mmCIF file of C-alpha atoms and ligand atoms in Angstrom:
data_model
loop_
_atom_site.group_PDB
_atom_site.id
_atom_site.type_symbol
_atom_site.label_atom_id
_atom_site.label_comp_id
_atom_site.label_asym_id
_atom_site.label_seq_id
_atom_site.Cartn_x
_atom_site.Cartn_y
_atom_site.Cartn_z
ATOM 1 C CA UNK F 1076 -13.031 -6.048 -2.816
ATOM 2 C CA UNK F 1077 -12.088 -3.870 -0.225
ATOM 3 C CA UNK F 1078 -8.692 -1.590 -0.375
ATOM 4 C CA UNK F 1079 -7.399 0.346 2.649
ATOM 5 C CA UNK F 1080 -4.823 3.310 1.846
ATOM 6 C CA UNK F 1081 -2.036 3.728 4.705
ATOM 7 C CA UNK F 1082 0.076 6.247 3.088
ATOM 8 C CA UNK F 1083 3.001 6.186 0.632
ATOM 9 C CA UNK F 1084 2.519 3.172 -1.287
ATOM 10 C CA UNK F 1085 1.142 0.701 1.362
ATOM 11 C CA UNK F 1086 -2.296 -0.437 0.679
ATOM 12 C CA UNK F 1087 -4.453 -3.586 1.846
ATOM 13 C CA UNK F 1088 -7.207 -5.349 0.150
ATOM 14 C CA UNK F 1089 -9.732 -7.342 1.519
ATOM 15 C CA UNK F 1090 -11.247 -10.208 -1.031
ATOM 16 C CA UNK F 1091 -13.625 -12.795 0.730
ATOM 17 C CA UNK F 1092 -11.722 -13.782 3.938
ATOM 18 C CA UNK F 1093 -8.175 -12.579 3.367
ATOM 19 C CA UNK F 1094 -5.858 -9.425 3.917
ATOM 20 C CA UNK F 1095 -3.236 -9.035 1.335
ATOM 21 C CA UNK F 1096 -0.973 -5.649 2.143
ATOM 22 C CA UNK F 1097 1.684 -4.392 -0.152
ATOM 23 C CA UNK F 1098 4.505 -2.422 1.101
ATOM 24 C CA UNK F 1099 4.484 -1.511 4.311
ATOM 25 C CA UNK F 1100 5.909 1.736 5.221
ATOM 26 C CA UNK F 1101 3.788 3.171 8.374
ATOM 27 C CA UNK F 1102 5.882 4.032 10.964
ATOM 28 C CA UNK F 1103 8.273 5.868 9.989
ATOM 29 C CA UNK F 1104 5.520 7.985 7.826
ATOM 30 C CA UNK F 1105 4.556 10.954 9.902
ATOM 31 C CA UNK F 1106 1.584 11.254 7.321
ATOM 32 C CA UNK F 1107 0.548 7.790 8.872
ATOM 33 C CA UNK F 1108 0.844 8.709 12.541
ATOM 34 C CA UNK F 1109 -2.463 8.027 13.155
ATOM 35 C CA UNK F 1110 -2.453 4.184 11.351
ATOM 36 C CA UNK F 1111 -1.556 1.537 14.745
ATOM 37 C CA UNK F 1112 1.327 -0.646 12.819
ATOM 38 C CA UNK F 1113 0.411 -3.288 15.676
ATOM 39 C CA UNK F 1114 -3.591 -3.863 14.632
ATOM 40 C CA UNK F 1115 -3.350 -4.102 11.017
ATOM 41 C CA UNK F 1116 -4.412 -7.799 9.974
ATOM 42 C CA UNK F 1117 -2.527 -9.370 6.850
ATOM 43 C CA UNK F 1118 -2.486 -12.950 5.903
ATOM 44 C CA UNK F 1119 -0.207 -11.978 3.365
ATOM 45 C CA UNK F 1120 2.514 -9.427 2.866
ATOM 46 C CA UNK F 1121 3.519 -8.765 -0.554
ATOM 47 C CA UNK F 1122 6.724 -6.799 -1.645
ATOM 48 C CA UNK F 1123 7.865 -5.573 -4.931
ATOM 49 C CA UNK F 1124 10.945 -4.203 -4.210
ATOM 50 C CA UNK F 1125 13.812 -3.876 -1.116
ATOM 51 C CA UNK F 1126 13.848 0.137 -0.362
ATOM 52 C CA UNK F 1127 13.091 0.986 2.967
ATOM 53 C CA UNK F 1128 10.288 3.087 1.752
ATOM 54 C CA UNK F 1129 8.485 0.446 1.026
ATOM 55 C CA UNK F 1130 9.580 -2.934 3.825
ATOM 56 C CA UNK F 1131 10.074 -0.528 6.675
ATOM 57 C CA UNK F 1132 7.364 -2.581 8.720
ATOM 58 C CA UNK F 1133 7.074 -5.777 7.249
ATOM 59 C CA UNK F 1134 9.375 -7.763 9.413
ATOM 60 C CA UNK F 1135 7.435 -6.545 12.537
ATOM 61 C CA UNK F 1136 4.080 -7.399 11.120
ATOM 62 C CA UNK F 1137 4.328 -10.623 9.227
ATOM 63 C CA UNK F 1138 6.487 -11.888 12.502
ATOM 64 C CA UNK F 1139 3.056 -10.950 14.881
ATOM 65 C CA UNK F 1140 0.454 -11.964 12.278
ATOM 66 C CA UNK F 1141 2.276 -15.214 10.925
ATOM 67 C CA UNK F 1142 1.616 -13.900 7.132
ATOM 68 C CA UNK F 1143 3.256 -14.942 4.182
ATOM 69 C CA UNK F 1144 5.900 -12.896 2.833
ATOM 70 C CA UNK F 1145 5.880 -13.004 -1.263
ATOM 71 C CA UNK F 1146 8.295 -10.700 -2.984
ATOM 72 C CA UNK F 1147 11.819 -11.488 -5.792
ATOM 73 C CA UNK F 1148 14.149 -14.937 -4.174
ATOM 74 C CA UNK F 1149 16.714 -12.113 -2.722
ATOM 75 C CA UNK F 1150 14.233 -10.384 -1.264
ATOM 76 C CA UNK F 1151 12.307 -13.108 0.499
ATOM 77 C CA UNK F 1152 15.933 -15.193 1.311
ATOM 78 C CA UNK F 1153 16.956 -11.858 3.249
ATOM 79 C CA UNK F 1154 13.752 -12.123 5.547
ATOM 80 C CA UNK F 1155 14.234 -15.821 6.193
ATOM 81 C CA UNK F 1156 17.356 -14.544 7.695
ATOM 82 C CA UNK F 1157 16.097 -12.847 9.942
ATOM 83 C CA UNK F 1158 14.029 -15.767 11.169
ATOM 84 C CA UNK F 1159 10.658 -15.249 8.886
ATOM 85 C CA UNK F 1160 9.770 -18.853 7.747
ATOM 86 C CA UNK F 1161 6.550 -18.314 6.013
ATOM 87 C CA UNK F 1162 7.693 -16.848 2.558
ATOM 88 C CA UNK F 1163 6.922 -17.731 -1.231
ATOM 89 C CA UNK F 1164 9.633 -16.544 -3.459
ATOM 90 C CA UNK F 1165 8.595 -15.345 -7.263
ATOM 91 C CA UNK F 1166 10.882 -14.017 -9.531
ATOM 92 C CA UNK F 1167 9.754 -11.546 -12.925
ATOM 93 C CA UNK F 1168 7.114 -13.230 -15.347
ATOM 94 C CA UNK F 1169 5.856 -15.643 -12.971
ATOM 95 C CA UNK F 1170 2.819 -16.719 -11.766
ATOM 96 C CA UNK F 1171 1.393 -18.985 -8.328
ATOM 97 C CA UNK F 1172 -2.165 -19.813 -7.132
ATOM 98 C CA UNK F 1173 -2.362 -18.718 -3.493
ATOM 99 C CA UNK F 1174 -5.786 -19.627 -1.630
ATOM 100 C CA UNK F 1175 -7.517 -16.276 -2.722
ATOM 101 C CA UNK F 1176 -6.190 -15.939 -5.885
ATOM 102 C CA UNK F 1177 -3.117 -15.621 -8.514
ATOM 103 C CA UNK F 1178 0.103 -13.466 -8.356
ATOM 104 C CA UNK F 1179 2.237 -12.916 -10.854
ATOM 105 C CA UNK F 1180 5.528 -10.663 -10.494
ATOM 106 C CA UNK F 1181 5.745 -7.859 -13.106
ATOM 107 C CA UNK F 1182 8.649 -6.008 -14.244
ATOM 108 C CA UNK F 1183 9.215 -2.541 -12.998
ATOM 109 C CA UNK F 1184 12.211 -0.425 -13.960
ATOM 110 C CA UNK F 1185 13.747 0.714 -10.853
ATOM 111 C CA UNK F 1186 16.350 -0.378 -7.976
ATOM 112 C CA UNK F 1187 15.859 -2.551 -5.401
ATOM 113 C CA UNK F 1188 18.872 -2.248 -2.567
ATOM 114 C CA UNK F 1189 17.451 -3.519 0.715
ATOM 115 C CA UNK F 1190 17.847 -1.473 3.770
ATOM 116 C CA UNK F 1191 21.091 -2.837 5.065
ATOM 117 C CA UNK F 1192 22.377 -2.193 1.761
ATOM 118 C CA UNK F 1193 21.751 -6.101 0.758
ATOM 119 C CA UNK F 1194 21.298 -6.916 -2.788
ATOM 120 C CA UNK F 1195 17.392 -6.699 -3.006
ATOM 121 C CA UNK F 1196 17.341 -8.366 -6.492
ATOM 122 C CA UNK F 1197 15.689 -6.600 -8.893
ATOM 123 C CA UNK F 1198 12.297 -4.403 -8.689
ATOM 124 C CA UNK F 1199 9.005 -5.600 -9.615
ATOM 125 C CA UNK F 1200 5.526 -5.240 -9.255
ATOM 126 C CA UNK F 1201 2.554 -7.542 -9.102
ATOM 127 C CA UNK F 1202 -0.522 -8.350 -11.266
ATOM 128 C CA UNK F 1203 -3.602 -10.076 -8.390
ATOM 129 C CA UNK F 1204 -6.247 -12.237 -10.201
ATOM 130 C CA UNK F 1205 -8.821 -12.899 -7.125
ATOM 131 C CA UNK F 1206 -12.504 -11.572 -6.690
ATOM 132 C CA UNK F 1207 -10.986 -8.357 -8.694
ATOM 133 C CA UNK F 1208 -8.122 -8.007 -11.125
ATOM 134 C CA UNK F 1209 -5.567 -5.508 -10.099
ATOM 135 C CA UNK F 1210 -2.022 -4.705 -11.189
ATOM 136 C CA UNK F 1211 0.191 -2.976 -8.786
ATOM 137 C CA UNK F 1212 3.313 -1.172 -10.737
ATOM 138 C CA UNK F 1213 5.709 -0.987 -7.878
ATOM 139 C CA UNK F 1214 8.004 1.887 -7.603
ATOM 140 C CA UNK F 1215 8.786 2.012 -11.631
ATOM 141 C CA UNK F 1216 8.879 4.262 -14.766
ATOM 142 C CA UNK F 1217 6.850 4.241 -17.694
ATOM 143 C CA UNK F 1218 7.314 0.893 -19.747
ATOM 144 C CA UNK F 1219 6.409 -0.594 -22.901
ATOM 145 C CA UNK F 1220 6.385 -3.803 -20.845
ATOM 146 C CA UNK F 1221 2.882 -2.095 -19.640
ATOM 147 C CA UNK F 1222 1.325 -2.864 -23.029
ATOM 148 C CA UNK F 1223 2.050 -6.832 -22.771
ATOM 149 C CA UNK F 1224 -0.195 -6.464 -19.852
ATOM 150 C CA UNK F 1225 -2.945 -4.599 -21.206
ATOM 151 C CA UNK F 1226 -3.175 -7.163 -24.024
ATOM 152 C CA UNK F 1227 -3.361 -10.270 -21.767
ATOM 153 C CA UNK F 1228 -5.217 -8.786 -18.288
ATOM 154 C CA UNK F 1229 -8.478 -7.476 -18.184
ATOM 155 C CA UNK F 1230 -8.249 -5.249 -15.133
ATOM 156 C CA UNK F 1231 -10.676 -3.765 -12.886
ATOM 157 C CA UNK F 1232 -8.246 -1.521 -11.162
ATOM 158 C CA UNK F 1233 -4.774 -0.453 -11.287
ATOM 159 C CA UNK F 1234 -2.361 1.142 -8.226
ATOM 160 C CA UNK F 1235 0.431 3.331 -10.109
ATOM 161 C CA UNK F 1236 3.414 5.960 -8.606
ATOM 162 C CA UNK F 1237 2.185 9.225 -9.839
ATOM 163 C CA UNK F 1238 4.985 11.106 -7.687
ATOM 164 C CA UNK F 1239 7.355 11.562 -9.614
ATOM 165 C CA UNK F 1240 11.735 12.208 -9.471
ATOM 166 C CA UNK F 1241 11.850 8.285 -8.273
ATOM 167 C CA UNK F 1242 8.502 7.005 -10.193
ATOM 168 C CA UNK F 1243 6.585 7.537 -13.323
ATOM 169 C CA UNK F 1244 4.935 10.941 -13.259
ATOM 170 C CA UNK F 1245 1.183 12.286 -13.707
ATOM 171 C CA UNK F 1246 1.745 12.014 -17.101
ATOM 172 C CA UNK F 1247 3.604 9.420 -17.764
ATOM 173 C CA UNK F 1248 1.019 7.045 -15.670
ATOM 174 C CA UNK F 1249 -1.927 8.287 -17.885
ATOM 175 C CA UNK F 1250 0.342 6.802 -20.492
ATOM 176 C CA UNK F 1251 0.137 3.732 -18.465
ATOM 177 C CA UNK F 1252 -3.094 3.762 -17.267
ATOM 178 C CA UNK F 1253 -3.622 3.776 -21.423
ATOM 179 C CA UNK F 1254 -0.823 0.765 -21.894
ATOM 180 C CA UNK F 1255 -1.864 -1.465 -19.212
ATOM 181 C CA UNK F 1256 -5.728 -0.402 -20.704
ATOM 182 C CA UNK F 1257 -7.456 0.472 -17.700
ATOM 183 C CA UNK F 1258 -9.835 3.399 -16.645
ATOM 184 C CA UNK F 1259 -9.335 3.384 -12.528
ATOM 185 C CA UNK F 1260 -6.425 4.453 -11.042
ATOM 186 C CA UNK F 1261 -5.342 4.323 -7.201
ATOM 187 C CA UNK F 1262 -2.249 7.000 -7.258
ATOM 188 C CA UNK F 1263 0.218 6.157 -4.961
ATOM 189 C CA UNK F 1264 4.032 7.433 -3.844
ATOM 190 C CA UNK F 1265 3.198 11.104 -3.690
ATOM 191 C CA UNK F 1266 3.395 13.816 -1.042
ATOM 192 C CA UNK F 1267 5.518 11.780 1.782
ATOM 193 C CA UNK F 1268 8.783 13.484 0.884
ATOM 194 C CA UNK F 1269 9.841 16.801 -0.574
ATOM 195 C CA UNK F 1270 10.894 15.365 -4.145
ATOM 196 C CA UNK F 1271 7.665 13.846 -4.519
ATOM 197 C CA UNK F 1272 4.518 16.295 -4.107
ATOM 198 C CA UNK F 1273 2.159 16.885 -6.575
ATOM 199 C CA UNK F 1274 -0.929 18.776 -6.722
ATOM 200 C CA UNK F 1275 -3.573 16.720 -6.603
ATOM 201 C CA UNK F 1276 -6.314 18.566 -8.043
ATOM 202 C CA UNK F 1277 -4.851 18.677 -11.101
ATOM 203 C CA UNK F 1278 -3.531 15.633 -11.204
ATOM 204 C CA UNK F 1279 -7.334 14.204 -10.949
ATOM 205 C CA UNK F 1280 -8.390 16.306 -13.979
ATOM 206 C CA UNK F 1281 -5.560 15.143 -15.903
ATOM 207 C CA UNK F 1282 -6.691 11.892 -15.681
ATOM 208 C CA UNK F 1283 -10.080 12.870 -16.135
ATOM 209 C CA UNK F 1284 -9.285 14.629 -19.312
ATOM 210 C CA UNK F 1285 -7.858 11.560 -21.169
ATOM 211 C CA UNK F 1286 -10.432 9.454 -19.858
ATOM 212 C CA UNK F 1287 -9.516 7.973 -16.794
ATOM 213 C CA UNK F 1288 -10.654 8.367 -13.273
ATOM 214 C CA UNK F 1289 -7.772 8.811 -10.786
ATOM 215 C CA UNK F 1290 -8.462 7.918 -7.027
ATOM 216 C CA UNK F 1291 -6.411 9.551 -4.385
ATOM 217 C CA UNK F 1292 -7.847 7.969 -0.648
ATOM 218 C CA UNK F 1293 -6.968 9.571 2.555
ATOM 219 C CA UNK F 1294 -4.501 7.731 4.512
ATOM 220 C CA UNK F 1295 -6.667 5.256 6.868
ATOM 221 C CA UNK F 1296 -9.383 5.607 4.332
ATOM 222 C CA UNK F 1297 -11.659 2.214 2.577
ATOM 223 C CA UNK F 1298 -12.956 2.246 -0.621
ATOM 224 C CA UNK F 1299 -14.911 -0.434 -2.016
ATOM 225 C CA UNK F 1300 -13.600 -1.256 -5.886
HETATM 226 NI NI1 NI P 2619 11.860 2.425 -4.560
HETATM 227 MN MN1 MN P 2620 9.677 4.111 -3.267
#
C-alpha cells in the first residue's frame, strides 16, 4: 500500500487499483502550494469530521473525479446539497464493504461544525481493512475508546494528530499508539498553524523511546507501508 502525505491531515493511499484520500485541505495550505488540487486522483473521498481544515477541497475534487464521498449522515446529506450524488453515509461503530476493502467509523472526541456553520454531526475517524489495516483517528483526543480497538484490529499502521491545542499531543498519541497497540505511526495535524507546531525531532525520539516508530513525510512525499 501506497500513502501520499499532502499536508495537514490529508493523506491518500493507494491499495491495488484504488485512491482513497482523507481530508482534503490543499489549497488553502500555503505548506501545500506546490500539491495541484486539480490532478490528484481519488475514487474515494473519506471525511471524519466537518471543519474546514479538513473538507476545504473535497467538494471541488469528488465533483471532477466522480468519487464517493463517505463521512457521518450530516456530513454526507450537506454535500448532496450541494449537488454531490455519489456518497455513502456511516455513522459511529459501523462498518461497510466497499470494492477495496472495509470502513468502519470510529469515535473521536472532538467537534464537527461544517464550514457554513451547518451541524456537521459528530466527529469520527475511520478504521480501513484492505491490502493493509490502518486506523485513522481524525482530529480527536486521547480515548479509552482506543483500547476497544487495539483488542479487536490488528493494525499495520496507524495516522494520529500529534499537534496538539485542538488534537491529542506527542504524548498523549504514544499513549495511543500503545491503546490502539500499534508500533507505526504517520503524525499528522502539526505545523500548518501557529497553535499547532511541534518539534519534530523530538517528537520522533519520543516515540522511539517507548517503542514506536513515528513517521513524519514531506508534504507531496510516498511512502510505501
Ligand atoms: Ni477539527
Ligand atoms: Mn483539524
Amino acid at each position: 500500500m501506497e500513502l501520499t502525505f499532502y499536508g495537514h491531515a490529508c493523506f491518500s493511499v493507494k491499495t491495488q487499483d484504488k485512491t482513497i484520500l482523507f481530508d482534503p485541505f490543499i489549497s488553502p495550505n500555503p505548506k501545500a502550494a506546490h500539491i495541484d488540487v486539480t490532478t490528484l486522483a481519488a475514487n474515494y473521498i473519506l471525511l471524519s469530521h466537518g471543519h474546514e481544515d479538513h473538507v476545504a477541497d473535497a467538494e471541488n475534487i469528488a465533483k471532477r473525479t466522480g468519487a464517493k464521498l463517505v463521512s457521518n449522515f450530516e456530513i454526507v446529506s450537506w454535500y448532496e446539497k450541494k449537488g454531490i450524488e455519489n456518497v455513502h453515509p456511516m455513522n459511529h461503530g459501523g462498518k461497510w464493504k466497499f470494492d477495496f476493502g472495509t470502513v468502519k467509523y470510529t469515535n473521536a472526541v472532538h467537534s464537527s461544525m461544517l464550514p457554513d456553520g451547518s451541524y456537521g454531526g459528530n466527529p469520527g475517524g475511520f478504521i480501513v481493512n484492505a491490502s493493509k489495516s490502518f486506523y485513522f483517528a481524525g482530529d480527536t483526543a486521547l480515548t479509552m475508546d482506543m483500547k476497544l480497538i487495539g483488542n479487536s484490529e490488528k493494525l499495520d499502521f496507524a495516522v494520529l494528530p500529534i499537534g496538539d491545542n485542538f488534537t491529542m499531543g506527542i504524548e498523549d498519541a504514544i499513549t495511543a499508539a500503545e491503546f490502539i497497540n500499534c508500533n507505526k505511526i504517520i503524525g499528522v495535524h502539526y505545523d500548518t498553524f501557529g497553535y499547532i507546531e511541534i518539534n519534530k525531532n523530538e517528537a520522533i525520539d519520543k516515540f522511539k523511546s517507548r517503542g514506536k516508530e513515528l513517521i513524519l513525510p514531506e508534504i507531496g512525499e510516498t511512502i510505501k507501508l
